Coordinates of C-alpha atoms in Angstrom, one line a residue:
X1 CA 0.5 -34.9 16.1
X2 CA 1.4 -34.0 19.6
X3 CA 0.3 -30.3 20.6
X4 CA 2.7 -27.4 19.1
X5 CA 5.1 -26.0 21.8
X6 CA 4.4 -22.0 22.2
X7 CA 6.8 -20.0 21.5
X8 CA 6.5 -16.6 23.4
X9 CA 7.5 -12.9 21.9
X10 CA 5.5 -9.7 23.2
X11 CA 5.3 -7.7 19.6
X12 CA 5.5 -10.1 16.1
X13 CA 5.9 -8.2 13.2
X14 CA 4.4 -9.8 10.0
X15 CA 6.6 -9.1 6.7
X16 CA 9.8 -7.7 6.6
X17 CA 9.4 -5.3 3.7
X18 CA 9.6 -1.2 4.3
X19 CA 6.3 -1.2 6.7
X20 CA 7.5 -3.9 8.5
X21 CA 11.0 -2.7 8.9
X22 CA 10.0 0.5 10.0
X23 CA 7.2 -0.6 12.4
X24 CA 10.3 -3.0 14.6
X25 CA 12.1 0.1 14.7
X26 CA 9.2 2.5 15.7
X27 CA 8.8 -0.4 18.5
X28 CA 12.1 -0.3 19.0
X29 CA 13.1 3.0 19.6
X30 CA 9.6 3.1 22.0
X31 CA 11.0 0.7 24.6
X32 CA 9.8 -2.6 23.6
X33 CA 12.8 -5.3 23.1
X34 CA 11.1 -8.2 23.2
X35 CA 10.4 -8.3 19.2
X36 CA 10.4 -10.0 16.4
X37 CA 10.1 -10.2 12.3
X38 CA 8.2 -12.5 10.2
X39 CA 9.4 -12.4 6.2
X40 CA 8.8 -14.9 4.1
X41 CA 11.1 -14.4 1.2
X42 CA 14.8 -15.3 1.3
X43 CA 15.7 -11.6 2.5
X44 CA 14.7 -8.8 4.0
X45 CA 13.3 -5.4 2.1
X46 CA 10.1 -6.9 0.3
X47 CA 9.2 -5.6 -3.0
X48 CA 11.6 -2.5 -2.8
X49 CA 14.5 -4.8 -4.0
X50 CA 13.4 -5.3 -7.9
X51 CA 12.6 -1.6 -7.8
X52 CA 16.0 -0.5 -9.0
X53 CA 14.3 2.6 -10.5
X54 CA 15.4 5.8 -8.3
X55 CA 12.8 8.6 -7.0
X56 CA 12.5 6.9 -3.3
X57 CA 13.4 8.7 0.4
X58 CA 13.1 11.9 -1.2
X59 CA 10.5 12.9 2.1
X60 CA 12.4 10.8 4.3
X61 CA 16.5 11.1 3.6
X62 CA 16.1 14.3 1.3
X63 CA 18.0 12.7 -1.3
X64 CA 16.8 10.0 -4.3
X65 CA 17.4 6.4 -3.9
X66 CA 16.8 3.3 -5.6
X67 CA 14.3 0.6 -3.9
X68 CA 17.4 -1.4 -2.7
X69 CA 19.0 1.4 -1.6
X70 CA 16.2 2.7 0.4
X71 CA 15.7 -0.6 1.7
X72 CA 19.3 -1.1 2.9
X73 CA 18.9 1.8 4.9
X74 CA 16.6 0.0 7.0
X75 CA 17.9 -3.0 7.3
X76 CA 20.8 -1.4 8.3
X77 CA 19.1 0.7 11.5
X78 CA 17.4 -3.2 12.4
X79 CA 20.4 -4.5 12.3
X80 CA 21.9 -1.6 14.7
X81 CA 18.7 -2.2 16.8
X82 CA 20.2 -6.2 17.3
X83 CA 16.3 -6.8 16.1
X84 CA 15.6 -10.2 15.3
X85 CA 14.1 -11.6 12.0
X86 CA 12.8 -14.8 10.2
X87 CA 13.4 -14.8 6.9
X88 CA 12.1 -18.0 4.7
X89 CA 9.3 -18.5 7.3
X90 CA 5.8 -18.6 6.2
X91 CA 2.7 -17.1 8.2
X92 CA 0.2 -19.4 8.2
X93 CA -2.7 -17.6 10.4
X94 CA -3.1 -15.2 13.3
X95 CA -5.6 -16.2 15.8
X96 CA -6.9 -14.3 19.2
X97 CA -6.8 -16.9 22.3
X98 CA -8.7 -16.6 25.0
X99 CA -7.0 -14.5 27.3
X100 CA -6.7 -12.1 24.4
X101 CA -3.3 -12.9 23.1
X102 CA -2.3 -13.5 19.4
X103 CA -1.4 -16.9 18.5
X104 CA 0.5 -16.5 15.1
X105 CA 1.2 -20.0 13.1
X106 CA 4.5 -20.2 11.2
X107 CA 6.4 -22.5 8.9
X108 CA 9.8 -22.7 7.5
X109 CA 12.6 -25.6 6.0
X110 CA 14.6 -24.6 8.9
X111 CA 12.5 -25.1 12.1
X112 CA 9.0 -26.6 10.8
X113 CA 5.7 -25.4 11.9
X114 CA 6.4 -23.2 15.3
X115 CA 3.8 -21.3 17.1
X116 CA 4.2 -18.2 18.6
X117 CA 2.1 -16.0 21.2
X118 CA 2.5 -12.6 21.5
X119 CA 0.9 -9.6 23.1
X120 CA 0.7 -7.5 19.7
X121 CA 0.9 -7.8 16.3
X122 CA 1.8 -5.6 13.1
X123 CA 0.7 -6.3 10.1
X124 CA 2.5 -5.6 7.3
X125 CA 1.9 -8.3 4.7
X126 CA 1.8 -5.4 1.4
X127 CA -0.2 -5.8 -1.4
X128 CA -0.5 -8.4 -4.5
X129 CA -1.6 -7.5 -8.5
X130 CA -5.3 -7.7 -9.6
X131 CA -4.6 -11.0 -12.1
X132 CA -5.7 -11.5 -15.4
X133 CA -8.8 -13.6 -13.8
X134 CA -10.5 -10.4 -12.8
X135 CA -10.5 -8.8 -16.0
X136 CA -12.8 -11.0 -18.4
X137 CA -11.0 -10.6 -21.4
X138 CA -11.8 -12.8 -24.2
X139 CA -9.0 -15.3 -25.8
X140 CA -6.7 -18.3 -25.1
X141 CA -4.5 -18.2 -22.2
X142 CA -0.9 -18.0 -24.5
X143 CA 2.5 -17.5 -23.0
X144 CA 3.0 -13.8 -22.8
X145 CA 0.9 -12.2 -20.5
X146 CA 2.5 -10.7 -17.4
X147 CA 1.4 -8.8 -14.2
X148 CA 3.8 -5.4 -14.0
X149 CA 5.2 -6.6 -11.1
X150 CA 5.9 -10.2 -12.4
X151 CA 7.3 -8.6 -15.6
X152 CA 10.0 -6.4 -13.2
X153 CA 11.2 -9.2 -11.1
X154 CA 12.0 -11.3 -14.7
X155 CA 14.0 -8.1 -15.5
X156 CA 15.4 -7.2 -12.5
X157 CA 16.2 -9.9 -10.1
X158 CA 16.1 -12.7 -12.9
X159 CA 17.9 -11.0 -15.9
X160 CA 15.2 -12.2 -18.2
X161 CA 13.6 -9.9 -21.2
X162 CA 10.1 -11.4 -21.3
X163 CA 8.9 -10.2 -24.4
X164 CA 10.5 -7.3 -27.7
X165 CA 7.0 -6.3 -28.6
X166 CA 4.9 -4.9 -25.8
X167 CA 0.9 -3.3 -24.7
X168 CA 0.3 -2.2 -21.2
X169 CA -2.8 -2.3 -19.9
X170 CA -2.9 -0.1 -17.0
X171 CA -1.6 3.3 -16.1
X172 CA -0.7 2.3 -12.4
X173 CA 2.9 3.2 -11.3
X174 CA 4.5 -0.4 -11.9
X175 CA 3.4 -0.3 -15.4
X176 CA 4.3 2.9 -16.0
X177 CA 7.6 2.4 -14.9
X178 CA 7.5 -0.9 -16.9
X179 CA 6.9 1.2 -19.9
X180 CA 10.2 2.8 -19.5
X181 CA 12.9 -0.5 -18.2
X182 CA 11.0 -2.6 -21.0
X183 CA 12.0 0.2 -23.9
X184 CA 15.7 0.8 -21.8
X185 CA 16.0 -2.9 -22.1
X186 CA 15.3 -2.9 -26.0
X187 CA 11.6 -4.1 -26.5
X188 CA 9.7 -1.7 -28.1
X189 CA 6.3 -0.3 -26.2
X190 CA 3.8 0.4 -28.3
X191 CA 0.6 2.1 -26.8
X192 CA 0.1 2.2 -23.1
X193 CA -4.2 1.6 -22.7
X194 CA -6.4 2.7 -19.9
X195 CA -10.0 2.0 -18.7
X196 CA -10.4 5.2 -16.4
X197 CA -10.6 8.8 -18.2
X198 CA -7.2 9.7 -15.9
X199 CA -4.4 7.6 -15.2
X200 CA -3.9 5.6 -12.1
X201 CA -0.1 6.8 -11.6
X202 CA 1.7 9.6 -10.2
X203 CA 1.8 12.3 -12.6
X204 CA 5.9 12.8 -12.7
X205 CA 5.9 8.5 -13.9
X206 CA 3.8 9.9 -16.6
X207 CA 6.2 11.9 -18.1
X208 CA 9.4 9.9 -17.1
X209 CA 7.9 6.9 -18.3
X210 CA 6.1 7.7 -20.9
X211 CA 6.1 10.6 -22.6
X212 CA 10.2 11.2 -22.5
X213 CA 10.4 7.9 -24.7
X214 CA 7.5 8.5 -27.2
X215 CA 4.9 6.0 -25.7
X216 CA 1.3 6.8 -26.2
X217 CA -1.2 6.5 -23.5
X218 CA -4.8 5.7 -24.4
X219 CA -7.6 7.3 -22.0
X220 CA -10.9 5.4 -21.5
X221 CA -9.6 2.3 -23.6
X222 CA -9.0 -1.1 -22.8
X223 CA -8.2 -4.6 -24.2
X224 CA -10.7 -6.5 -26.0
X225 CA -9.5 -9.4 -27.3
X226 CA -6.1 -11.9 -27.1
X227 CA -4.8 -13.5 -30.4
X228 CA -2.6 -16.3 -30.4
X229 CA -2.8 -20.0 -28.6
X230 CA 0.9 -20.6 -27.6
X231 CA 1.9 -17.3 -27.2
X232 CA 0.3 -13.8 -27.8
X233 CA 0.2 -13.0 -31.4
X234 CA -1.5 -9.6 -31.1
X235 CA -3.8 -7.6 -28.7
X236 CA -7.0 -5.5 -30.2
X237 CA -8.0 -2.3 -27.6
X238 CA -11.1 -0.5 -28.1
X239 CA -12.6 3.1 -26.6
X240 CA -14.9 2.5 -24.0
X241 CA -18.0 5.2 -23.4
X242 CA -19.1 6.6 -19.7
X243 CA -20.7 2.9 -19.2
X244 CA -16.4 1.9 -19.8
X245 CA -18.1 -0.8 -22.0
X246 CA -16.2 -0.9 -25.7
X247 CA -17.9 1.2 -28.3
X248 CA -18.1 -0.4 -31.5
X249 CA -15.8 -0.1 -34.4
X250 CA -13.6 2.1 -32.6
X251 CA -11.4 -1.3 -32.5
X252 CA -7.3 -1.0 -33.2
X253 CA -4.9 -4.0 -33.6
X254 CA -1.4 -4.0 -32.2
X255 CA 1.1 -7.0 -33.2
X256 CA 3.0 -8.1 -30.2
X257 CA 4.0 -10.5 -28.8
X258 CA 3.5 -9.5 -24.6
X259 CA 1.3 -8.1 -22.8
X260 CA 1.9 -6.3 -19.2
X261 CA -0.9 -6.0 -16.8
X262 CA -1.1 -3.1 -14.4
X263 CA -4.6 -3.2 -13.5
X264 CA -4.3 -2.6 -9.5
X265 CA -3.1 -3.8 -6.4
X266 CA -5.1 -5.1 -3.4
X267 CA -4.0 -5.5 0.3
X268 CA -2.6 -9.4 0.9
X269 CA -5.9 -9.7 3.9
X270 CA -6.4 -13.1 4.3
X271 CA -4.6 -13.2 8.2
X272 CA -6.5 -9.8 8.6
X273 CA -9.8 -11.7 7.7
X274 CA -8.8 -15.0 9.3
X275 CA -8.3 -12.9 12.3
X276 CA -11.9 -11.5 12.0
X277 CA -10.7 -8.1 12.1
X278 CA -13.5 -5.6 10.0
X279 CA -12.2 -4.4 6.6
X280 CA -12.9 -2.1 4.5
X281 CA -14.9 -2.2 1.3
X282 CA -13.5 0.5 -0.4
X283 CA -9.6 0.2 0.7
X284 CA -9.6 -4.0 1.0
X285 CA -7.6 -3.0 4.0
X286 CA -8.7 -3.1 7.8
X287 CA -10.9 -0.7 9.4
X288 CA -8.3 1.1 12.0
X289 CA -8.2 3.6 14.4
X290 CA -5.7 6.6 15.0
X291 CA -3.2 4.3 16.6
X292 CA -3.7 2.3 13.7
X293 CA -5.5 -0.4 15.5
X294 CA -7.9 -3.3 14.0
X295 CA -10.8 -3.6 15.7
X296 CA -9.3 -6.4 17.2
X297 CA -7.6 -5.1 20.6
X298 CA -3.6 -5.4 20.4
X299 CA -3.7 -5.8 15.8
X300 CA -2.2 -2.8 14.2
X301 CA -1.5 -2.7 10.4
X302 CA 0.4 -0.5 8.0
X303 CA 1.5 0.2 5.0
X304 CA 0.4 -0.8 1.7
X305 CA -1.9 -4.1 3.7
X306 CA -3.4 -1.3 5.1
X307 CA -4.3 0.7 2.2
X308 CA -2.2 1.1 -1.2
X309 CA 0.4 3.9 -1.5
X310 CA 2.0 5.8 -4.0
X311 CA 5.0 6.7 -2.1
X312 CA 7.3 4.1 0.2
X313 CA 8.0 7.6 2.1
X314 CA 4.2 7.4 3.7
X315 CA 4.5 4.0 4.1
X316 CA 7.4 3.6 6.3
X317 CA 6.4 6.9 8.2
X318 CA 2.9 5.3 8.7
X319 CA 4.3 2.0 10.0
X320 CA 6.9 3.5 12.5
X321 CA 3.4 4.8 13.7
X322 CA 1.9 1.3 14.4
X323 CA 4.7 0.5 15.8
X324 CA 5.4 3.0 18.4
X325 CA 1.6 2.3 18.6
X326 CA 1.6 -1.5 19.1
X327 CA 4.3 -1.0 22.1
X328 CA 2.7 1.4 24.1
X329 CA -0.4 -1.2 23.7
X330 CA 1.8 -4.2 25.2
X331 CA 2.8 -1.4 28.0
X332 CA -0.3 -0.1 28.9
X333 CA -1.7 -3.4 28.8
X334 CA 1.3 -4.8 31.1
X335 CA 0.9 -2.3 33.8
X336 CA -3.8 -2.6 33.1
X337 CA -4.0 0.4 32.4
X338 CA -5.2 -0.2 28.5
X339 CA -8.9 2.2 28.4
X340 CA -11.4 2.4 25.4
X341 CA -11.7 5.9 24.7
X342 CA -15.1 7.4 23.3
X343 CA -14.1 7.7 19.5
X344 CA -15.2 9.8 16.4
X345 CA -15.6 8.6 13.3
X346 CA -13.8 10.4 10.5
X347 CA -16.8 11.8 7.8
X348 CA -15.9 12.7 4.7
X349 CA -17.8 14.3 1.4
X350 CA -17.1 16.4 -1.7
X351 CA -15.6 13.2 -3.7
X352 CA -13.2 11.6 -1.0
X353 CA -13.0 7.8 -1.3
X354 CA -12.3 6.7 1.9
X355 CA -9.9 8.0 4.9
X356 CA -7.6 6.4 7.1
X357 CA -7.7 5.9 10.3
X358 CA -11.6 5.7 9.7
X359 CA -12.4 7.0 13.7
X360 CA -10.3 8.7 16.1
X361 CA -9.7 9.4 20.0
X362 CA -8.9 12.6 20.2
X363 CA -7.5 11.7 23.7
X364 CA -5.1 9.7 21.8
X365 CA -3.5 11.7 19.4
X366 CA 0.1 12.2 20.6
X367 CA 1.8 15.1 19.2
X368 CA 0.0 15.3 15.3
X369 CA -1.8 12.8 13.6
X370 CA -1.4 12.8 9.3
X371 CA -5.2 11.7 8.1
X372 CA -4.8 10.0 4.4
X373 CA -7.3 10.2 1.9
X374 CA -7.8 9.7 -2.0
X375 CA -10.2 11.2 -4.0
X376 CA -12.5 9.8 -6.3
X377 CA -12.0 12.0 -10.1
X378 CA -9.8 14.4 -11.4
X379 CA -10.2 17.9 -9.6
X380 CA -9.3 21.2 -10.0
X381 CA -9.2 24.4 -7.9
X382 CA -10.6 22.7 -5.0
X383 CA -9.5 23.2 -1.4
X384 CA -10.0 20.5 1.6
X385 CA -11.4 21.7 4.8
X386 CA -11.2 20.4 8.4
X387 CA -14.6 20.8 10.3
X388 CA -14.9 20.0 14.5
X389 CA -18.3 20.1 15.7
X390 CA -19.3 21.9 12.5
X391 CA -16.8 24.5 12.6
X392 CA -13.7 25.0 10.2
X393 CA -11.0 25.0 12.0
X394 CA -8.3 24.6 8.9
X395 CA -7.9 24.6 5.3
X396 CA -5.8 23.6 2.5
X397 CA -6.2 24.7 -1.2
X398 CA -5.1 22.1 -4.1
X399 CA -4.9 23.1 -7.2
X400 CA -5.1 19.5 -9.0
X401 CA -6.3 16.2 -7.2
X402 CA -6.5 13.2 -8.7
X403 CA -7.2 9.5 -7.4
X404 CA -3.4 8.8 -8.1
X405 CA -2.0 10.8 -5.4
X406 CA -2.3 10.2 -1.9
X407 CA -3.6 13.4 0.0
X408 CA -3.6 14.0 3.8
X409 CA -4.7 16.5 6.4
X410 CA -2.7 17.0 9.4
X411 CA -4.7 17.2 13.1
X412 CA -2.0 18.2 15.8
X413 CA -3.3 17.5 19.4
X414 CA -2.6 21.2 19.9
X415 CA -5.9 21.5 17.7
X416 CA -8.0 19.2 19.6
X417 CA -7.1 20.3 22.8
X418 CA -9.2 23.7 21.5
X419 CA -12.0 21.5 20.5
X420 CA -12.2 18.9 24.1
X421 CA -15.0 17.8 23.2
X422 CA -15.4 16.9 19.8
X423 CA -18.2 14.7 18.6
X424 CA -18.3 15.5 14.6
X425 CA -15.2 15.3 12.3
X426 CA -15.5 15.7 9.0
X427 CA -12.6 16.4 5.7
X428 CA -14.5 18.4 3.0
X429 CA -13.4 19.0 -0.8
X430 CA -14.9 22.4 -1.9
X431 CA -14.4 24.7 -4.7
X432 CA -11.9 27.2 -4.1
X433 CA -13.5 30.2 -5.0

């Protein structure tokens, strides 16, 4: 096979789903033209268009909308932009050439294989389920068992009930929400199980989803055991101690005939790693900077690739970041003046998980920069403090954190400009006396 024609476009944007869609426009409305967007499925919007549940754009339209809904909104401003798309095309890797361009690999019915080059690239990719694989539960492998997500596609997109008696393991927001379309639908939930002492969701799902239609939700339990070859026959979940390894005979058994898996998400990273871009242990998502920059020169990422969200809201505004971000990169870079900055790295303690970005230039903070953060328990009458060079400079007080809500801490460049010459960052949880 003869060498693969280059196809050349400054900024490529890698999945057209709400971080994707927002990052063209952020590039967009910052001058660059010369665009493009890379989506694999059939349309545009991502995973926003099987969530037909409301509760989205509250922080960014001031009014509730459904997934679709929220998506069509931006499909609408990319189609106002005149931005270009590819939908049904496949990203097979990004690689860095030598002269420090991107060359990205694609595939689709319609034109083939076709490479591009480009001077930047988003990625925004979103996230996939932990599978069944990763759990280690004992059994056969019977018809019946579905990932949340899988579970709200067959309902929503492909008008399909997938089971009438139902266990969830998993108290993340897709199977909470599950919970409640699977009971609207006319299967009966019975008992909602999770692992962790607290539940992974967003506390107003909690009660929407669960306790408004009678479902039960077991703390520190999880599924032992699958009955049935050809399909699932029954489940048995168990307690689990501090160790979260079952304590005997604290066994129950549940006839049903399905069971929903919400056990996580991680960030879809292969092109991150293929790229060679450092990632993050805790997160599964790239190591970026306050531009939201991999450590490979010209790479930006956002949204849910980057690190998983709770709310679409912070995704989109995060990815109109990277790409307002990713076009001054192609301009500075066009007219040389593209400098490495001296950078801080962003310390944390007092139970935070991770941060992102995880180091900053406080040169390069335009206007405000929003730092996100989860924690890692249940906390109460806390408050997070912002310390430059030692010094605390602001506070917050929270009343109740927990590792299902996204937090952040805002650092305008109004703030740094007090503080030139910072050399120590760090976010502190303390108890709010």
């Amino acid at each position: 096979m003869g060498e693969l024609e280059r196809t050349k476009c400054r900024l490529l944007i890698i999945g057209g789903g709400p971080a994707g869609l927002a990052a063209a426009i952020g590039a967009y409305d910052e001058g660059e033209r010369d665009l493009m967007i890379l989506e694999r499925e059939t349309r545009l919007g991502g995973i926003l268009n099987q969530c037909i549940h409301n509760g989205f754009g509250l922080h960014t339209f001031q009014e509730e909308l459904t997934g679709p809904e929220y998506a069509q909104r931006y499909i609408d401003q990319v189609l106002e932009r005149g931005i270009p798309f590819r939908t049904d095309t496949m990203v097979m890797s990004v690689t860095k050439a030598e002269d420090g361009t991107k060359e990205v690999m694609t595939v689709s019915e319609e034109e083939g294989l076709v490479l591009y080059r480009a001077e930047a690239v988003v990625l925004a990719m979103g996230c996939r389920e932990r599978s069944r694989g990763a759990l280690n539960i004992p059994g056969f492998r019977p018809a019946g068992i579905f990932s949340a997500g899988t579970a709200q596609r067959l309902v929503n997109i492909e008008g399909y009930l997938p089971g009438r008696r139902v266990v969830i393991l998993g108290s993340g927001d897709i199977g909470l929400i599950m919970a409640r379309r699977m009971t609207l639908e006319g299967a009966k939930v019975l008992v909602c199980a999770e692992l962790m002492p607290y539940s992974g969701g967003l506390k107003r799902n909690i009660v929407q989803c669960l306790d408004d239609f009678g479902i039960p939700l077991k703390l520190s339990h999880t599924v032992v055991r699958i009955e049935g070859k050809e399909r699932v026959e029954g489940v048995v979940i168990a307690e689990v101690g501090p160790d979260r390894k079952p304590v005997k005979g604290t066994e129950e058994h549940y006839d049903c005939d399905t069971l929903l898996l919400s056990v996580g998400l991680l960030p879809e990273n292969e092109l991150t790693i293929g790229l060679g871009a450092n990632i993050s242990r805790t997160t599964n998502g790239p190591v970026v900077n306050e531009s939201l920059e991999c450590s490979v020169p010209g790479v930006f990422a956002a949204g849910n690739v980057l690190h998983v969200h709770d709310l679409v809201d912070y995704v989109s505004e995060e990815a109109r970041l990277a790409g307002q971000s990713a076009a001054r990169y192609i301009r500075e870079a066009e007219g040389g003046t593209v400098e490495e900055k001296a950078r801080v790295e962003v310390k944390f303690s007092g139970g935070i998980r991770y941060t992102v970005p995880t180091y900053i230039a406080p040169e390069k903070v335009h206007a405000f920069l929003k730092i996100r953060f989860r924690v890692g328990d249940v906390m109460t009458n806390r408050k997070v403090v912002l310390y430059l060079n030692g010094k605390a400079v602001s506070a917050k007080k929270r009343r109740v954190m927990a590792p299902g809500e996204m937090e952040e801490i805002v650092l305008t460049e109004k703030l740094l400009k007090k503080y030139p010459d910072v050399t120590d960052l760090e976010i502190k949880v303390e108890e709010d006396a």
